[in-house]
Short mmCIF file of C-alpha atoms and ligand atoms in Angstrom, two decimals:
data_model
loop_
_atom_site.label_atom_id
_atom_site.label_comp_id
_atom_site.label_asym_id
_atom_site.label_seq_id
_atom_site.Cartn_x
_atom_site.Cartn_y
_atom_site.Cartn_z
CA UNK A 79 -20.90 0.80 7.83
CA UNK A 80 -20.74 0.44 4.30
CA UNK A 81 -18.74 -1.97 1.79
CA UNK A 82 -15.80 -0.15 0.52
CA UNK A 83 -12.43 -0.19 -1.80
CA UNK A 84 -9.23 1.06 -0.91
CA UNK A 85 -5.53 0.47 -2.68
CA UNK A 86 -2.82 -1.53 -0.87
CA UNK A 87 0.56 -1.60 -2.16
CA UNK A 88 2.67 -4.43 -1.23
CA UNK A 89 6.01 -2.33 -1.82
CA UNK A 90 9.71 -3.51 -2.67
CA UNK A 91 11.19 -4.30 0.52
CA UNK A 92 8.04 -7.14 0.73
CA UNK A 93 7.93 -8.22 -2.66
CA UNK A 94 12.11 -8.76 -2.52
CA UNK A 95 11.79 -11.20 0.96
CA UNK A 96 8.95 -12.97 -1.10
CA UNK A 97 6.79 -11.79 1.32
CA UNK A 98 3.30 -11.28 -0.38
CA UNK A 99 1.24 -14.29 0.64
CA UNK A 100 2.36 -13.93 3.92
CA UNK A 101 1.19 -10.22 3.89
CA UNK A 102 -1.67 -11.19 1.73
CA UNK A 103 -2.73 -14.23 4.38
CA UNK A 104 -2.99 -10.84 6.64
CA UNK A 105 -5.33 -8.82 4.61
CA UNK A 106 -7.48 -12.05 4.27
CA UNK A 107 -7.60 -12.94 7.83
CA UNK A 108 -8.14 -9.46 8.90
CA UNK A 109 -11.90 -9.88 6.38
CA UNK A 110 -10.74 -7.97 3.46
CA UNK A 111 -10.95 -8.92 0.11
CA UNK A 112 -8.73 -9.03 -2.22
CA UNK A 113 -10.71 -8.00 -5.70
CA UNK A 114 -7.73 -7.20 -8.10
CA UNK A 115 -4.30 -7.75 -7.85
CA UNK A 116 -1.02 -7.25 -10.12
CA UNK A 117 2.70 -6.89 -9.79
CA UNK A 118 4.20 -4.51 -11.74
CA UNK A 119 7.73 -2.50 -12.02
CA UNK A 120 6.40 0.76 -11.42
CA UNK A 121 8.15 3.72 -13.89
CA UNK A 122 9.87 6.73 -12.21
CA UNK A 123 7.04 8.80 -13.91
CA UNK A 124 4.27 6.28 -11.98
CA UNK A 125 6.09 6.52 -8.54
CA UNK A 126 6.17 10.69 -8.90
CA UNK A 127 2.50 10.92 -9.96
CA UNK A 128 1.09 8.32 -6.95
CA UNK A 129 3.29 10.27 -4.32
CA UNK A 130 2.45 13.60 -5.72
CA UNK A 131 0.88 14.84 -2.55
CA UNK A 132 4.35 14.57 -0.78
CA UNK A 133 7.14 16.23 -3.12
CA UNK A 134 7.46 18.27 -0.83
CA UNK A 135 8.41 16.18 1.52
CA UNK A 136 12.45 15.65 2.08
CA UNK A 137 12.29 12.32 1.66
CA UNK A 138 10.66 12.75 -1.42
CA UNK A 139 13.35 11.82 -3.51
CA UNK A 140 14.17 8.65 -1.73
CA UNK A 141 10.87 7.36 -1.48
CA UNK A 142 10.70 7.80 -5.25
CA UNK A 143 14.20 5.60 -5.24
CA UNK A 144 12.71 3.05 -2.93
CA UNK A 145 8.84 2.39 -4.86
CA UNK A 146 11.58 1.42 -8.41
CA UNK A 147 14.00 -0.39 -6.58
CA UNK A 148 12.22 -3.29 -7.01
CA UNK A 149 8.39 -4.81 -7.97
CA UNK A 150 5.36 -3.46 -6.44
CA UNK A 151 2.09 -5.38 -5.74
CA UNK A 152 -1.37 -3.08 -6.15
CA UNK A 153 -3.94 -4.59 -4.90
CA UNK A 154 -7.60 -3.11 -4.94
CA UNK A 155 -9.09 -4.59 -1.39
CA UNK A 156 -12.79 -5.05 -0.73
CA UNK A 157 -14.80 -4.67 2.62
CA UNK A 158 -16.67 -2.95 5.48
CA UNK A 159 -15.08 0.03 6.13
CA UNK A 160 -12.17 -0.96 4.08
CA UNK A 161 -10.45 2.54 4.39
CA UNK A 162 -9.98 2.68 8.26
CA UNK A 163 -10.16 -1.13 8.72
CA UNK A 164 -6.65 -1.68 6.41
CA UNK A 165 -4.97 1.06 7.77
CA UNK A 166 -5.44 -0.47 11.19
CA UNK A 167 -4.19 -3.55 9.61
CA UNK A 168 -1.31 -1.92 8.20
CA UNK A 169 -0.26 -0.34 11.43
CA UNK A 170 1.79 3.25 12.05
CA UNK A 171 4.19 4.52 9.30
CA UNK A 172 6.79 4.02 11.50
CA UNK A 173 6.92 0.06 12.59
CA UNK A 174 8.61 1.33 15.97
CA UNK A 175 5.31 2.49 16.79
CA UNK A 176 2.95 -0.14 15.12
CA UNK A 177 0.65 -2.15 17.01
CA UNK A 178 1.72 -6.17 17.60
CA UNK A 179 0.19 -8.11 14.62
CA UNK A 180 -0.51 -5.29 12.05
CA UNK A 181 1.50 -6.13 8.94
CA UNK A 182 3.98 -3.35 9.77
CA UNK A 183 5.09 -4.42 13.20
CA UNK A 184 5.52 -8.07 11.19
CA UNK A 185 7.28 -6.89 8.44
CA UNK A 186 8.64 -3.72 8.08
CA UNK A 187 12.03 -2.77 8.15
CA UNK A 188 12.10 1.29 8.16
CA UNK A 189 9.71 3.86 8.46
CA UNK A 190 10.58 4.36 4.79
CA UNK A 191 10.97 0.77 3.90
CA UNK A 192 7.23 -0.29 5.62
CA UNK A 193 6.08 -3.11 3.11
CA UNK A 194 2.79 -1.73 2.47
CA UNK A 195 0.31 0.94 1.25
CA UNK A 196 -2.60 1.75 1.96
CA UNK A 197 -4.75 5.05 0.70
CA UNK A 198 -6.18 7.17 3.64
CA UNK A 199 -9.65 8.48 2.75
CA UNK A 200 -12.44 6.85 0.68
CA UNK A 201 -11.95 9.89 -1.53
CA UNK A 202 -8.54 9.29 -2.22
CA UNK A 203 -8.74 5.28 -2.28
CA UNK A 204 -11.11 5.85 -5.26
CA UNK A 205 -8.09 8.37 -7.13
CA UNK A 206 -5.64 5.62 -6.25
CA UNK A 207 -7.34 2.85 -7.59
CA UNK A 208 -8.46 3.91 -10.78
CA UNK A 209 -4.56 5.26 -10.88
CA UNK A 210 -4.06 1.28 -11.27
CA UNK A 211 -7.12 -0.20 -12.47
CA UNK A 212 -9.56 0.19 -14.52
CA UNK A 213 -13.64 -0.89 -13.51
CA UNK A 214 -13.25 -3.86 -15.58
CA UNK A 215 -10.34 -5.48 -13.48
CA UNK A 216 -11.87 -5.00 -10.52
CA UNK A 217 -13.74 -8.47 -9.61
CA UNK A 218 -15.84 -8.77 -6.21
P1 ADP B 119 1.46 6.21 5.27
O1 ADP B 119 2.06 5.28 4.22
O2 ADP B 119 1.41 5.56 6.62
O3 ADP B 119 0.14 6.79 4.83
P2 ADP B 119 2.65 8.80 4.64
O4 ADP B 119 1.53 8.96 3.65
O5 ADP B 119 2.89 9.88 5.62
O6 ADP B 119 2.49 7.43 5.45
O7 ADP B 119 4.02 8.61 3.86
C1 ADP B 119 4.07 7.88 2.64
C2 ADP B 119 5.27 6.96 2.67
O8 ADP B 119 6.47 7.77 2.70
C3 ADP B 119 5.40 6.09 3.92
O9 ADP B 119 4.61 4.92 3.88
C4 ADP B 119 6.88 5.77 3.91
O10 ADP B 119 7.22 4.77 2.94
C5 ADP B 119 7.46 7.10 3.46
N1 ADP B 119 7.81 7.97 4.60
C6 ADP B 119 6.95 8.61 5.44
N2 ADP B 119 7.60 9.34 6.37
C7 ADP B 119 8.93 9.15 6.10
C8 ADP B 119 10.13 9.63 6.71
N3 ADP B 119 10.11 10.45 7.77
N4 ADP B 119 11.30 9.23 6.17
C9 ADP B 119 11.35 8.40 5.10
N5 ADP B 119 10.26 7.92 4.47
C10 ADP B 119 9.06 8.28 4.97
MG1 MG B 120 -0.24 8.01 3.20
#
């Protein structure tokens, strides 16, 4: 295995219950790293462009609505594996069918409203992040 990056996103429904230590104590525990971090109010232009790969997608629209409904915490995360190993960590899209102690099952609210992110290849972690970030920010 070798030491990778992927993007979280700690999305609105988490960042509105105040719940990003508590989902951050999760990435931490679980060995990732957290090696840049910053909350922003993401525009409508920002949501659109991250998401691209879905407007297709009928809930397209909403999911655009939900990622500016409130702050958003990107994260760049550090660690072996850190692709698959977060994603496990995050748990299914839907929290119905998310595994007991992945952040999902803990916090999630909706299969659209699921508190986090997290990018699915190593190819597209590295798109994501520099989406966010640039080299600079990014301190291991
Ligand atoms: P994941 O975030 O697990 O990689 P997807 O990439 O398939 O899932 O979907 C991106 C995001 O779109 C999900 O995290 C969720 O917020 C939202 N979403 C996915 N499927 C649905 C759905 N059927 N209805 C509403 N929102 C959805
Ligand atoms: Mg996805």
């Amino acid at each position: 295995m070798a030491v990778e990056h992927t993007l979280s996103i700690i999305k609105p429904d988490a960042t509105r219950r105040n719940l990003t230590g508590k989902i951050n104590a999760v990435i931490e525990e679980a060995g990732l790293r957290i090696v840049a971090q910053k909350r922003v109010a993401l525009t409508r232009a920002q949501a659109e462009g991250f998401y691209a790969v879905h407007k297709e997608r009928s809930f397209f629209g909403e999911l655009v609505d939900f990622m500016i409904s409130g702050p958003v915490v990107v994260q760049a995360l550090e660690g072996e594996n850190a692709v698959a190993k977060y994603r496990e960590v995050m748990g299914a899209t839907n929290p119905a069918n998310a595994d007991e102690g992945t952040i999902r099952k803990q916090f999630a609210e909706s299969i659209e409203a699921n508190s986090v992110h997290g990018s699915d290849s190593l190819e597209n972690a590295a798109i994501e992040i520099s989406y966010f970030f640039a080299q600079t920010e990014i301190v291991g």
